[in-house]
PDB file of C-alpha atoms and ligand atoms in Angstrom:
ATOM      1  CA  MET A  43     -20.917   2.715  -6.153  1.00  0.00           C
ATOM      2  CA  ARG A  44     -16.985   1.393  -6.879  1.00  0.00           C
ATOM      3  CA  HIS A  45     -15.204   1.641  -3.662  1.00  0.00           C
ATOM      4  CA  PHE A  46     -10.927   0.765  -3.649  1.00  0.00           C
ATOM      5  CA  ILE A  47     -11.282  -1.313  -0.101  1.00  0.00           C
ATOM      6  CA  THR A  48      -9.010  -3.893  -1.870  1.00  0.00           C
ATOM      7  CA  LEU A  49      -7.102  -4.569  -4.964  1.00  0.00           C
ATOM      8  CA  ASN A  50      -9.901  -7.285  -6.537  1.00  0.00           C
ATOM      9  CA  ASP A  51     -11.787  -4.136  -6.533  1.00  0.00           C
ATOM     10  CA  ILE A  52     -10.114  -3.318  -9.651  1.00  0.00           C
ATOM     11  CA  SER A  53      -9.541  -5.532 -12.641  1.00  0.00           C
ATOM     12  CA  VAL A  54      -5.602  -6.088 -14.463  1.00  0.00           C
ATOM     13  CA  THR A  55      -6.831  -3.347 -16.888  1.00  0.00           C
ATOM     14  CA  GLU A  56      -8.396  -0.841 -14.459  1.00  0.00           C
ATOM     15  CA  LEU A  57      -4.573  -0.887 -12.159  1.00  0.00           C
ATOM     16  CA  HIS A  58      -3.056  -0.576 -15.507  1.00  0.00           C
ATOM     17  CA  ARG A  59      -4.981   2.237 -16.467  1.00  0.00           C
ATOM     18  CA  ILE A  60      -4.503   3.397 -13.156  1.00  0.00           C
ATOM     19  CA  LEU A  61      -0.972   3.581 -13.068  1.00  0.00           C
ATOM     20  CA  GLU A  62      -0.825   4.758 -16.669  1.00  0.00           C
ATOM     21  CA  LEU A  63      -2.721   7.858 -15.422  1.00  0.00           C
ATOM     22  CA  ALA A  64      -0.571   8.371 -12.597  1.00  0.00           C
ATOM     23  CA  ALA A  65       2.640   8.165 -14.735  1.00  0.00           C
ATOM     24  CA  ILE A  66       1.133  11.202 -16.767  1.00  0.00           C
ATOM     25  CA  ILE A  67      -0.016  13.351 -13.776  1.00  0.00           C
ATOM     26  CA  LYS A  68       3.576  12.745 -12.347  1.00  0.00           C
ATOM     27  CA  ARG A  69       4.776  13.683 -15.650  1.00  0.00           C
ATOM     28  CA  GLU A  70       2.330  16.624 -15.453  1.00  0.00           C
ATOM     29  CA  LEU A  71       3.559  18.174 -12.153  1.00  0.00           C
ATOM     30  CA  LYS A  72       7.596  17.933 -12.953  1.00  0.00           C
ATOM     31  CA  ARG A  73       6.784  20.052 -16.387  1.00  0.00           C
ATOM     32  CA  GLY A  74       4.838  22.122 -13.956  1.00  0.00           C
ATOM     33  CA  GLU A  75       1.907  21.613 -14.861  1.00  0.00           C
ATOM     34  CA  ARG A  76      -1.131  20.906 -12.527  1.00  0.00           C
ATOM     35  CA  THR A  77      -4.408  20.254 -14.958  1.00  0.00           C
ATOM     36  CA  PRO A  78      -7.859  20.415 -12.385  1.00  0.00           C
ATOM     37  CA  TYR A  79      -8.614  16.834 -12.649  1.00  0.00           C
ATOM     38  CA  LEU A  80     -10.589  17.145  -9.551  1.00  0.00           C
ATOM     39  CA  SER A  81     -12.183  20.923  -9.717  1.00  0.00           C
ATOM     40  CA  GLY A  82     -14.090  21.459  -7.141  1.00  0.00           C
ATOM     41  CA  LYS A  83     -13.611  17.751  -5.044  1.00  0.00           C
ATOM     42  CA  MET A  84     -13.793  17.313  -1.766  1.00  0.00           C
ATOM     43  CA  LEU A  85     -11.701  14.645   0.290  1.00  0.00           C
ATOM     44  CA  ALA A  86     -13.018  13.685   3.120  1.00  0.00           C
ATOM     45  CA  MET A  87     -10.255  11.747   5.187  1.00  0.00           C
ATOM     46  CA  ILE A  88     -10.653   9.927   8.252  1.00  0.00           C
ATOM     47  CA  PHE A  89      -8.003   8.638  11.308  1.00  0.00           C
ATOM     48  CA  GLU A  90      -8.284   5.732  13.840  1.00  0.00           C
ATOM     49  CA  LYS A  91      -4.130   5.477  13.293  1.00  0.00           C
ATOM     50  CA  GLN A  92      -1.652   7.808  12.878  1.00  0.00           C
ATOM     51  CA  SER A  93       0.367   8.495   9.361  1.00  0.00           C
ATOM     52  CA  LEU A  94       2.655  11.087   7.186  1.00  0.00           C
ATOM     53  CA  ARG A  95       2.523  10.077   4.241  1.00  0.00           C
ATOM     54  CA  THR A  96      -1.182   8.612   3.485  1.00  0.00           C
ATOM     55  CA  ARG A  97      -2.192  12.432   4.909  1.00  0.00           C
ATOM     56  CA  ILE A  98       0.225  14.636   2.953  1.00  0.00           C
ATOM     57  CA  SER A  99       0.101  12.036  -0.194  1.00  0.00           C
ATOM     58  CA  PHE A 100      -4.527  12.882   0.108  1.00  0.00           C
ATOM     59  CA  GLU A 101      -3.891  16.352   0.989  1.00  0.00           C
ATOM     60  CA  THR A 102      -1.269  17.459  -1.316  1.00  0.00           C
ATOM     61  CA  GLY A 103      -2.935  15.688  -4.377  1.00  0.00           C
ATOM     62  CA  MET A 104      -6.402  16.555  -4.254  1.00  0.00           C
ATOM     63  CA  PHE A 105      -4.612  20.262  -3.763  1.00  0.00           C
ATOM     64  CA  GLN A 106      -2.932  19.782  -6.670  1.00  0.00           C
ATOM     65  CA  LEU A 107      -5.783  18.147  -8.630  1.00  0.00           C
ATOM     66  CA  GLY A 108      -7.736  21.194  -8.155  1.00  0.00           C
ATOM     67  CA  GLY A 109      -9.238  20.000  -5.284  1.00  0.00           C
ATOM     68  CA  ASN A 110      -9.835  20.357  -1.537  1.00  0.00           C
ATOM     69  CA  SER A 111      -9.646  17.871   1.443  1.00  0.00           C
ATOM     70  CA  MET A 112     -10.545  17.843   4.787  1.00  0.00           C
ATOM     71  CA  PHE A 113      -8.999  15.144   8.060  1.00  0.00           C
ATOM     72  CA  LEU A 114     -10.875  14.199  10.472  1.00  0.00           C
ATOM     73  CA  GLY A 115      -9.406  11.898  13.665  1.00  0.00           C
ATOM     74  CA  SER A 116     -10.751  11.244  17.119  1.00  0.00           C
ATOM     75  CA  GLU A 117     -13.141  13.736  16.896  1.00  0.00           C
ATOM     76  CA  ILE A 118     -15.485  11.931  14.904  1.00  0.00           C
ATOM     77  CA  GLY A 119     -15.802   9.521  17.864  1.00  0.00           C
ATOM     78  CA  PHE A 120     -16.261   6.841  14.819  1.00  0.00           C
ATOM     79  CA  GLY A 121     -17.653   3.495  16.373  1.00  0.00           C
ATOM     80  CA  LYS A 122     -18.818   5.229  19.353  1.00  0.00           C
ATOM     81  CA  ARG A 123     -20.734   8.838  19.125  1.00  0.00           C
ATOM     82  CA  GLU A 124     -23.137   7.595  16.182  1.00  0.00           C
ATOM     83  CA  SER A 125     -23.617   4.429  13.911  1.00  0.00           C
ATOM     84  CA  VAL A 126     -21.639   3.866  11.162  1.00  0.00           C
ATOM     85  CA  LYS A 127     -23.910   3.416   8.849  1.00  0.00           C
ATOM     86  CA  ASP A 128     -25.708   7.629  10.186  1.00  0.00           C
ATOM     87  CA  ILE A 129     -21.628   8.878  10.080  1.00  0.00           C
ATOM     88  CA  SER A 130     -21.129   6.597   6.132  1.00  0.00           C
ATOM     89  CA  ALA A 131     -24.591   8.638   4.873  1.00  0.00           C
ATOM     90  CA  VAL A 132     -24.215  12.191   6.426  1.00  0.00           C
ATOM     91  CA  LEU A 133     -20.767  11.989   5.170  1.00  0.00           C
ATOM     92  CA  SER A 134     -20.385  10.539   1.676  1.00  0.00           C
ATOM     93  CA  SER A 135     -24.136  13.201   0.792  1.00  0.00           C
ATOM     94  CA  MET A 136     -21.549  16.496   1.424  1.00  0.00           C
ATOM     95  CA  VAL A 137     -17.882  14.984   0.112  1.00  0.00           C
ATOM     96  CA  ASP A 138     -17.417  13.171  -2.942  1.00  0.00           C
ATOM     97  CA  VAL A 139     -14.979  10.396  -2.136  1.00  0.00           C
ATOM     98  CA  ILE A 140     -13.985   9.432   1.567  1.00  0.00           C
ATOM     99  CA  MET A 141     -10.604   8.126   2.306  1.00  0.00           C
ATOM    100  CA  PHE A 142     -10.367   6.092   5.492  1.00  0.00           C
ATOM    101  CA  ARG A 143      -7.343   4.705   7.862  1.00  0.00           C
ATOM    102  CA  ALA A 144      -9.286   2.657  10.138  1.00  0.00           C
ATOM    103  CA  MET A 145      -8.340  -0.044  13.209  1.00  0.00           C
ATOM    104  CA  SER A 146     -10.901  -2.878  11.527  1.00  0.00           C
ATOM    105  CA  HIS A 147     -10.708  -3.740   7.677  1.00  0.00           C
ATOM    106  CA  ARG A 148     -14.404  -4.741   9.159  1.00  0.00           C
ATOM    107  CA  SER A 149     -15.331  -0.222   9.605  1.00  0.00           C
ATOM    108  CA  VAL A 150     -14.222   0.400   6.216  1.00  0.00           C
ATOM    109  CA  VAL A 151     -16.683  -2.286   4.533  1.00  0.00           C
ATOM    110  CA  ALA A 152     -19.229  -1.576   7.037  1.00  0.00           C
ATOM    111  CA  LEU A 153     -18.646   2.613   5.742  1.00  0.00           C
ATOM    112  CA  ALA A 154     -18.536   1.646   2.013  1.00  0.00           C
ATOM    113  CA  LYS A 155     -21.715  -0.714   2.557  1.00  0.00           C
ATOM    114  CA  TYR A 156     -23.987   2.829   3.347  1.00  0.00           C
ATOM    115  CA  SER A 157     -21.734   5.130   1.937  1.00  0.00           C
ATOM    116  CA  SER A 158     -23.189   7.298  -1.202  1.00  0.00           C
ATOM    117  CA  CYS A 159     -19.513   7.818  -3.149  1.00  0.00           C
ATOM    118  CA  PRO A 160     -16.275   6.320  -3.588  1.00  0.00           C
ATOM    119  CA  VAL A 161     -14.618   5.095  -0.164  1.00  0.00           C
ATOM    120  CA  ILE A 162     -10.770   4.671  -0.370  1.00  0.00           C
ATOM    121  CA  ASN A 163      -8.499   2.197   2.320  1.00  0.00           C
ATOM    122  CA  GLY A 164      -6.122   4.051   3.308  1.00  0.00           C
ATOM    123  CA  LEU A 165      -4.852   0.947   5.660  1.00  0.00           C
ATOM    124  CA  THR A 166      -6.526  -1.820   7.180  1.00  0.00           C
ATOM    125  CA  ASP A 167      -5.161  -4.197   9.792  1.00  0.00           C
ATOM    126  CA  GLN A 168      -5.833  -6.549   6.645  1.00  0.00           C
ATOM    127  CA  ALA A 169      -4.427  -4.639   3.436  1.00  0.00           C
ATOM    128  CA  HIS A 170      -2.910  -1.505   2.334  1.00  0.00           C
ATOM    129  CA  PRO A 171      -3.761  -0.672  -1.252  1.00  0.00           C
ATOM    130  CA  CYS A 172      -2.620   2.590  -1.815  1.00  0.00           C
ATOM    131  CA  GLN A 173       0.926   1.537  -0.862  1.00  0.00           C
ATOM    132  CA  ALA A 174       1.071  -1.177  -3.155  1.00  0.00           C
ATOM    133  CA  LEU A 175       0.458   0.494  -5.875  1.00  0.00           C
ATOM    134  CA  ALA A 176       2.757   3.535  -5.264  1.00  0.00           C
ATOM    135  CA  ASP A 177       5.617   0.044  -4.745  1.00  0.00           C
ATOM    136  CA  VAL A 178       4.411  -1.199  -8.222  1.00  0.00           C
ATOM    137  CA  LEU A 179       5.164   1.788  -9.623  1.00  0.00           C
ATOM    138  CA  THR A 180       8.549   3.075  -8.214  1.00  0.00           C
ATOM    139  CA  ILE A 181       9.001  -0.896  -9.911  1.00  0.00           C
ATOM    140  CA  GLN A 182       8.180   0.156 -13.187  1.00  0.00           C
ATOM    141  CA  GLU A 183      10.325   3.608 -13.241  1.00  0.00           C
ATOM    142  CA  VAL A 184      13.534   1.989 -12.224  1.00  0.00           C
ATOM    143  CA  PHE A 185      12.934  -1.395 -13.929  1.00  0.00           C
ATOM    144  CA  GLY A 186      10.765  -0.784 -16.911  1.00  0.00           C
ATOM    145  CA  LYS A 187       8.719  -2.881 -16.141  1.00  0.00           C
ATOM    146  CA  LEU A 188       6.955  -5.027 -13.830  1.00  0.00           C
ATOM    147  CA  ARG A 189       6.470  -8.669 -15.262  1.00  0.00           C
ATOM    148  CA  GLY A 190       8.213 -11.402 -14.569  1.00  0.00           C
ATOM    149  CA  LEU A 191      10.188  -9.423 -11.903  1.00  0.00           C
ATOM    150  CA  LYS A 192      11.193 -10.923  -8.783  1.00  0.00           C
ATOM    151  CA  LEU A 193       9.737  -9.174  -5.656  1.00  0.00           C
ATOM    152  CA  ALA A 194      10.703 -10.633  -2.511  1.00  0.00           C
ATOM    153  CA  TRP A 195       9.194  -9.432   1.311  1.00  0.00           C
ATOM    154  CA  VAL A 196      11.195 -10.284   4.573  1.00  0.00           C
ATOM    155  CA  GLY A 197       9.625 -10.096   7.676  1.00  0.00           C
ATOM    156  CA  ASP A 198       5.890 -10.384   8.812  1.00  0.00           C
ATOM    157  CA  ALA A 199       3.436 -11.711   6.201  1.00  0.00           C
ATOM    158  CA  ASN A 200       0.986  -8.061   7.304  1.00  0.00           C
ATOM    159  CA  ASN A 201      -1.228  -5.996   5.683  1.00  0.00           C
ATOM    160  CA  VAL A 202       1.557  -4.411   3.521  1.00  0.00           C
ATOM    161  CA  ALA A 203       2.539  -7.812   2.390  1.00  0.00           C
ATOM    162  CA  VAL A 204      -1.512  -9.257   1.271  1.00  0.00           C
ATOM    163  CA  SER A 205      -1.200  -5.576  -0.908  1.00  0.00           C
ATOM    164  CA  LEU A 206       1.588  -6.943  -2.742  1.00  0.00           C
ATOM    165  CA  LEU A 207       1.152 -10.546  -3.518  1.00  0.00           C
ATOM    166  CA  ARG A 208      -2.410  -9.555  -4.972  1.00  0.00           C
ATOM    167  CA  ILE A 209      -1.295  -6.877  -6.774  1.00  0.00           C
ATOM    168  CA  SER A 210       2.111  -9.310  -7.898  1.00  0.00           C
ATOM    169  CA  ALA A 211      -1.128 -11.800  -8.989  1.00  0.00           C
ATOM    170  CA  LYS A 212      -2.348  -9.307 -11.594  1.00  0.00           C
ATOM    171  CA  LEU A 213       0.704  -7.968 -13.047  1.00  0.00           C
ATOM    172  CA  GLY A 214       2.626 -11.482 -13.328  1.00  0.00           C
ATOM    173  CA  MET A 215       5.099 -10.554 -11.034  1.00  0.00           C
ATOM    174  CA  LYS A 216       7.148 -13.241  -8.949  1.00  0.00           C
ATOM    175  CA  PHE A 217       6.382 -12.602  -5.215  1.00  0.00           C
ATOM    176  CA  SER A 218       8.597 -14.640  -2.667  1.00  0.00           C
ATOM    177  CA  VAL A 219       7.712 -14.513   1.008  1.00  0.00           C
ATOM    178  CA  ALA A 220      10.795 -14.664   4.160  1.00  0.00           C
ATOM    179  CA  ALA A 221       8.495 -14.968   7.142  1.00  0.00           C
ATOM    180  CA  PRO A 222       8.371 -16.968  10.384  1.00  0.00           C
ATOM    181  CA  SER A 223       6.713 -20.133  10.327  1.00  0.00           C
ATOM    182  CA  LYS A 224       3.304 -18.060  13.086  1.00  0.00           C
ATOM    183  CA  PHE A 225       4.022 -15.268  10.445  1.00  0.00           C
ATOM    184  CA  GLN A 226       4.148 -16.829   7.336  1.00  0.00           C
ATOM    185  CA  PHE A 227       0.600 -17.229   4.467  1.00  0.00           C
ATOM    186  CA  ASN A 228      -0.787 -20.487   4.291  1.00  0.00           C
ATOM    187  CA  SER A 229      -2.277 -21.867   1.096  1.00  0.00           C
ATOM    188  CA  LYS A 230      -6.217 -20.602   2.366  1.00  0.00           C
ATOM    189  CA  MET A 231      -5.196 -17.184   3.220  1.00  0.00           C
ATOM    190  CA  VAL A 232      -3.281 -16.995  -0.061  1.00  0.00           C
ATOM    191  CA  GLU A 233      -6.739 -18.444  -1.897  1.00  0.00           C
ATOM    192  CA  LYS A 234      -8.488 -16.160  -0.009  1.00  0.00           C
ATOM    193  CA  ILE A 235      -6.421 -13.029  -0.698  1.00  0.00           C
ATOM    194  CA  ILE A 236      -6.040 -14.175  -5.071  1.00  0.00           C
ATOM    195  CA  GLY A 237      -8.836 -15.796  -5.534  1.00  0.00           C
ATOM    196  CA  LYS A 238      -8.481 -18.014  -8.293  1.00  0.00           C
ATOM    197  CA  LYS A 239      -7.830 -15.254 -11.584  1.00  0.00           C
ATOM    198  CA  ILE A 240      -3.760 -14.841 -11.713  1.00  0.00           C
ATOM    199  CA  THR A 241      -1.957 -12.946 -14.715  1.00  0.00           C
ATOM    200  CA  ASP A 242       0.976 -15.440 -16.611  1.00  0.00           C
ATOM    201  CA  GLY A 243       4.200 -14.370 -14.673  1.00  0.00           C
ATOM    202  CA  PHE A 244       2.920 -14.798 -11.040  1.00  0.00           C
ATOM    203  CA  GLU A 245       4.708 -16.876  -9.367  1.00  0.00           C
ATOM    204  CA  LEU A 246       4.778 -17.185  -5.106  1.00  0.00           C
ATOM    205  CA  GLU A 247       7.505 -18.979  -2.860  1.00  0.00           C
ATOM    206  CA  LEU A 248       6.536 -18.769   0.263  1.00  0.00           C
ATOM    207  CA  THR A 249       9.628 -19.799   2.740  1.00  0.00           C
ATOM    208  CA  GLU A 250      11.231 -18.921   6.370  1.00  0.00           C
ATOM    209  CA  ASN A 251      14.669 -18.683   4.700  1.00  0.00           C
ATOM    210  CA  PRO A 252      15.137 -14.959   3.839  1.00  0.00           C
ATOM    211  CA  ALA A 253      18.907 -15.589   1.262  1.00  0.00           C
ATOM    212  CA  GLN A 254      16.385 -18.262  -0.115  1.00  0.00           C
ATOM    213  CA  ALA A 255      13.738 -15.347  -0.883  1.00  0.00           C
ATOM    214  CA  VAL A 256      16.068 -12.622  -1.553  1.00  0.00           C
ATOM    215  CA  LYS A 257      17.688 -14.879  -4.655  1.00  0.00           C
ATOM    216  CA  ASN A 258      17.543 -13.232  -7.553  1.00  0.00           C
ATOM    217  CA  ALA A 259      14.934 -10.507  -6.157  1.00  0.00           C
ATOM    218  CA  HIS A 260      14.891  -7.250  -8.841  1.00  0.00           C
ATOM    219  CA  ALA A 261      13.364  -5.650  -5.225  1.00  0.00           C
ATOM    220  CA  VAL A 262      13.730  -6.282  -1.804  1.00  0.00           C
ATOM    221  CA  TYR A 263      10.838  -4.940   0.263  1.00  0.00           C
ATOM    222  CA  THR A 264      10.427  -5.087   4.763  1.00  0.00           C
ATOM    223  CA  ASP A 265       8.488  -3.163   7.428  1.00  0.00           C
ATOM    224  CA  VAL A 266       8.341  -2.992  11.097  1.00  0.00           C
ATOM    225  CA  TRP A 267       7.452  -6.671  12.917  1.00  0.00           C
ATOM    226  CA  VAL A 268       4.885  -4.863  14.854  1.00  0.00           C
ATOM    227  CA  SER A 269       2.567  -3.389  13.102  1.00  0.00           C
ATOM    228  CA  MET A 270      -0.169  -0.366  14.672  1.00  0.00           C
ATOM    229  CA  GLY A 271      -2.126  -2.025  16.900  1.00  0.00           C
ATOM    230  CA  GLN A 272       0.060  -4.882  18.053  1.00  0.00           C
ATOM    231  CA  GLU A 273       2.030  -2.917  20.338  1.00  0.00           C
ATOM    232  CA  ALA A 274       1.055  -5.520  23.077  1.00  0.00           C
ATOM    233  CA  GLU A 275       3.143  -8.498  20.991  1.00  0.00           C
ATOM    234  CA  GLU A 276       6.336  -6.192  20.804  1.00  0.00           C
ATOM    235  CA  GLU A 277       8.571  -8.331  22.738  1.00  0.00           C
ATOM    236  CA  GLU A 278       7.749 -11.180  20.971  1.00  0.00           C
ATOM    237  CA  ARG A 279       7.619  -9.854  17.408  1.00  0.00           C
ATOM    238  CA  LYS A 280      11.183  -8.392  18.108  1.00  0.00           C
ATOM    239  CA  GLN A 281      12.618 -11.810  19.156  1.00  0.00           C
ATOM    240  CA  ILE A 282      11.127 -14.129  16.840  1.00  0.00           C
ATOM    241  CA  PHE A 283      12.244 -11.817  13.820  1.00  0.00           C
ATOM    242  CA  ALA A 284      15.730 -10.913  14.707  1.00  0.00           C
ATOM    243  CA  PRO A 285      16.927 -13.089  12.169  1.00  0.00           C
ATOM    244  CA  TYR A 286      14.661 -11.577   8.929  1.00  0.00           C
ATOM    245  CA  GLN A 287      16.238  -8.232   9.784  1.00  0.00           C
ATOM    246  CA  VAL A 288      17.434  -6.326   5.875  1.00  0.00           C
ATOM    247  CA  ASP A 289      21.649  -6.442   6.166  1.00  0.00           C
ATOM    248  CA  ALA A 290      23.830  -5.542   3.933  1.00  0.00           C
ATOM    249  CA  VAL A 291      25.069  -9.177   3.205  1.00  0.00           C
ATOM    250  CA  LEU A 292      21.117 -10.517   2.868  1.00  0.00           C
ATOM    251  CA  MET A 293      21.118  -7.738  -0.049  1.00  0.00           C
ATOM    252  CA  LYS A 294      24.041  -9.146  -2.131  1.00  0.00           C
ATOM    253  CA  LYS A 295      22.847 -12.387  -2.034  1.00  0.00           C
ATOM    254  CA  ALA A 296      19.648 -10.495  -4.646  1.00  0.00           C
ATOM    255  CA  ARG A 297      20.224  -9.238  -8.171  1.00  0.00           C
ATOM    256  CA  LYS A 298      23.202  -6.939  -8.210  1.00  0.00           C
ATOM    257  CA  ASP A 299      20.843  -4.259  -9.568  1.00  0.00           C
ATOM    258  CA  ALA A 300      18.654  -4.801  -6.842  1.00  0.00           C
ATOM    259  CA  ILE A 301      16.439  -2.366  -4.829  1.00  0.00           C
ATOM    260  CA  PHE A 302      15.470  -2.201  -0.693  1.00  0.00           C
ATOM    261  CA  LEU A 303      11.988  -0.790  -0.380  1.00  0.00           C
ATOM    262  CA  HIS A 304      10.335  -0.177   3.353  1.00  0.00           C
ATOM    263  CA  CYS A 305       6.605   1.717   3.018  1.00  0.00           C
ATOM    264  CA  LEU A 306       8.010   3.618   5.811  1.00  0.00           C
ATOM    265  CA  PRO A 307       7.953   4.241   9.183  1.00  0.00           C
ATOM    266  CA  ALA A 308      10.691   2.245   9.149  1.00  0.00           C
ATOM    267  CA  ARG A 309      12.067   1.167  12.724  1.00  0.00           C
ATOM    268  CA  ARG A 310      16.319   1.726  11.454  1.00  0.00           C
ATOM    269  CA  GLY A 311      18.366  -1.082  13.380  1.00  0.00           C
ATOM    270  CA  LEU A 312      15.429  -3.950  14.080  1.00  0.00           C
ATOM    271  CA  GLU A 313      14.038  -5.181   9.784  1.00  0.00           C
ATOM    272  CA  VAL A 314      16.653  -2.921   8.629  1.00  0.00           C
ATOM    273  CA  THR A 315      19.902  -1.368   8.823  1.00  0.00           C
ATOM    274  CA  ASP A 316      21.201   1.637   8.322  1.00  0.00           C
ATOM    275  CA  GLU A 317      23.880   0.834   5.888  1.00  0.00           C
ATOM    276  CA  VAL A 318      20.899  -0.755   3.514  1.00  0.00           C
ATOM    277  CA  ILE A 319      18.113   2.114   4.072  1.00  0.00           C
ATOM    278  CA  ASP A 320      20.162   5.031   3.552  1.00  0.00           C
ATOM    279  CA  SER A 321      22.401   2.794   0.758  1.00  0.00           C
ATOM    280  CA  SER A 322      22.523   3.995  -2.718  1.00  0.00           C
ATOM    281  CA  GLN A 323      19.940   0.706  -3.446  1.00  0.00           C
ATOM    282  CA  SER A 324      17.548   1.998  -1.448  1.00  0.00           C
ATOM    283  CA  GLN A 325      14.289   3.641  -2.961  1.00  0.00           C
ATOM    284  CA  ILE A 326      12.794   4.650  -0.092  1.00  0.00           C
ATOM    285  CA  ILE A 327      11.883   8.489  -0.223  1.00  0.00           C
ATOM    286  CA  ARG A 328      10.662   8.278  -4.311  1.00  0.00           C
ATOM    287  CA  GLN A 329       8.212   4.834  -3.225  1.00  0.00           C
ATOM    288  CA  ALA A 330       6.698   7.642  -0.687  1.00  0.00           C
ATOM    289  CA  GLU A 331       6.675  10.224  -2.823  1.00  0.00           C
ATOM    290  CA  ASN A 332       5.107   8.018  -5.727  1.00  0.00           C
ATOM    291  CA  ARG A 333       1.934   7.550  -2.936  1.00  0.00           C
ATOM    292  CA  LEU A 334       0.910  10.666  -3.996  1.00  0.00           C
ATOM    293  CA  HIS A 335       1.434  10.322  -7.806  1.00  0.00           C
ATOM    294  CA  ALA A 336      -0.372   6.782  -7.599  1.00  0.00           C
ATOM    295  CA  GLN A 337      -3.210   8.245  -5.368  1.00  0.00           C
ATOM    296  CA  LYS A 338      -3.827  10.686  -7.936  1.00  0.00           C
ATOM    297  CA  GLY A 339      -4.252   8.597 -10.473  1.00  0.00           C
ATOM    298  CA  LEU A 340      -6.813   6.328  -7.716  1.00  0.00           C
ATOM    299  CA  LEU A 341      -8.570   9.105  -7.246  1.00  0.00           C
ATOM    300  CA  VAL A 342      -8.881  11.110 -10.454  1.00  0.00           C
ATOM    301  CA  TRP A 343      -9.567   7.213 -12.136  1.00  0.00           C
ATOM    302  CA  LEU A 344     -12.139   6.390  -9.781  1.00  0.00           C
ATOM    303  CA  LEU A 345     -14.194   9.564  -9.619  1.00  0.00           C
ATOM    304  CA  ASN A 346     -13.897  10.377 -13.460  1.00  0.00           C
ATOM    305  CA  GLU A 347     -13.476   7.254 -14.767  1.00  0.00           C
ATOM    306  CA  ALA A 348     -14.849   4.107 -12.569  1.00  0.00           C
ATOM    307  CA  GLN A 349     -18.909   5.400 -12.100  1.00  0.00           C
ATOM    308  CA  LYS A 350     -19.788   5.607 -16.246  1.00  0.00           C
TER     309      LYS A 350
HETATM  310  N1  LIG B 765       3.821   4.045   4.157  1.00  0.00           N
HETATM  311  C1  LIG B 765       1.907   4.852   4.630  1.00  0.00           C
HETATM  312  O1  LIG B 765       0.645   4.708   4.966  1.00  0.00           O
HETATM  313  O2  LIG B 765       2.730   5.706   6.132  1.00  0.00           O
HETATM  314  P1  LIG B 765       2.224   6.754   7.115  1.00  0.00           P
HETATM  315  O3  LIG B 765       1.673   5.214   8.151  1.00  0.00           O
HETATM  316  O4  LIG B 765       2.944   7.558   7.479  1.00  0.00           O
HETATM  317  O5  LIG B 765       0.594   7.214   6.462  1.00  0.00           O
HETATM  318  N1  LIG B 766       2.498  -2.380   8.612  1.00  0.00           N
HETATM  319  C1  LIG B 766       2.501  -0.994   9.417  1.00  0.00           C
HETATM  320  C2  LIG B 766       2.308   0.135   8.188  1.00  0.00           C
HETATM  321  C3  LIG B 766       2.276   0.932   8.248  1.00  0.00           C
HETATM  322  C4  LIG B 766       2.108   2.067   7.075  1.00  0.00           C
HETATM  323  C5  LIG B 766       1.278  -0.737  10.214  1.00  0.00           C
HETATM  324  O1  LIG B 766       0.024  -1.233   9.626  1.00  0.00           O
HETATM  325  O2  LIG B 766       1.546  -0.012  10.954  1.00  0.00           O
END
């Protein structure tokens, strides 16, 4: 059974196919065509954390593909009411695919272990692969290619950054991360995240200096300093990350045609200024919309092509 828990679950060829499907299905939708690629299929979505984009994009995506979806929140009592094994076996006996946004990455791995249908990671503390798919789709739309482009990450080397590191290595992009040393990747982590197989063009730069990271960058990306589940560290993080705010001065140090990206939700005035997030360089709404198209590509690939 094929799952999508991290980007390491798919090959480079498969990643390109998912992006190709996403672009095709997006074009079809813009022409008013809703091909029922997943007619009669049911997606179950389990949420242990809050969401706007992930829920809406998966729910709308399944509807547009001719399928359906159901939202499962805390009422299923994941890890409390019954064993993960029983939840997974029962759920997957009735639905065609499961999306899980979990507090702990291990929960998604455990769910997948006992599932008889594909499981998609809808964000954990360690990865957000669906977000990375939408992000590269956005960069590709703007610049017409991906290989050799420079993506700069400014802030916490968190779950989103992990998935962007993986996808950059697969697509041959340059990835530069500016983070305070306590919240930066180290070489051991990098090896664990991307392994040894990388695509030509991939380069990784780790720095504490935001200006260095954004130099010559095609895209400047930031995320909240306090991710869901880290609320107890809020005060410490706000202080440490203060020099990492993406403002107009920093954006000017990137390429002239650089775009600004943020997975959202954003804490305006903290990791990014209003001036930048509302600027003409900001692609955040296109990026959020691309969650819909990227995940439709993923769902069609996973259900119609990957299991054969
Ligand atoms: N970017 C993202 O995953 O948004 P939500 O948390 O609103 O789903
Ligand atoms: N890093 C953020 C991403 C939210 C989409 C979090 O995990 O809360």
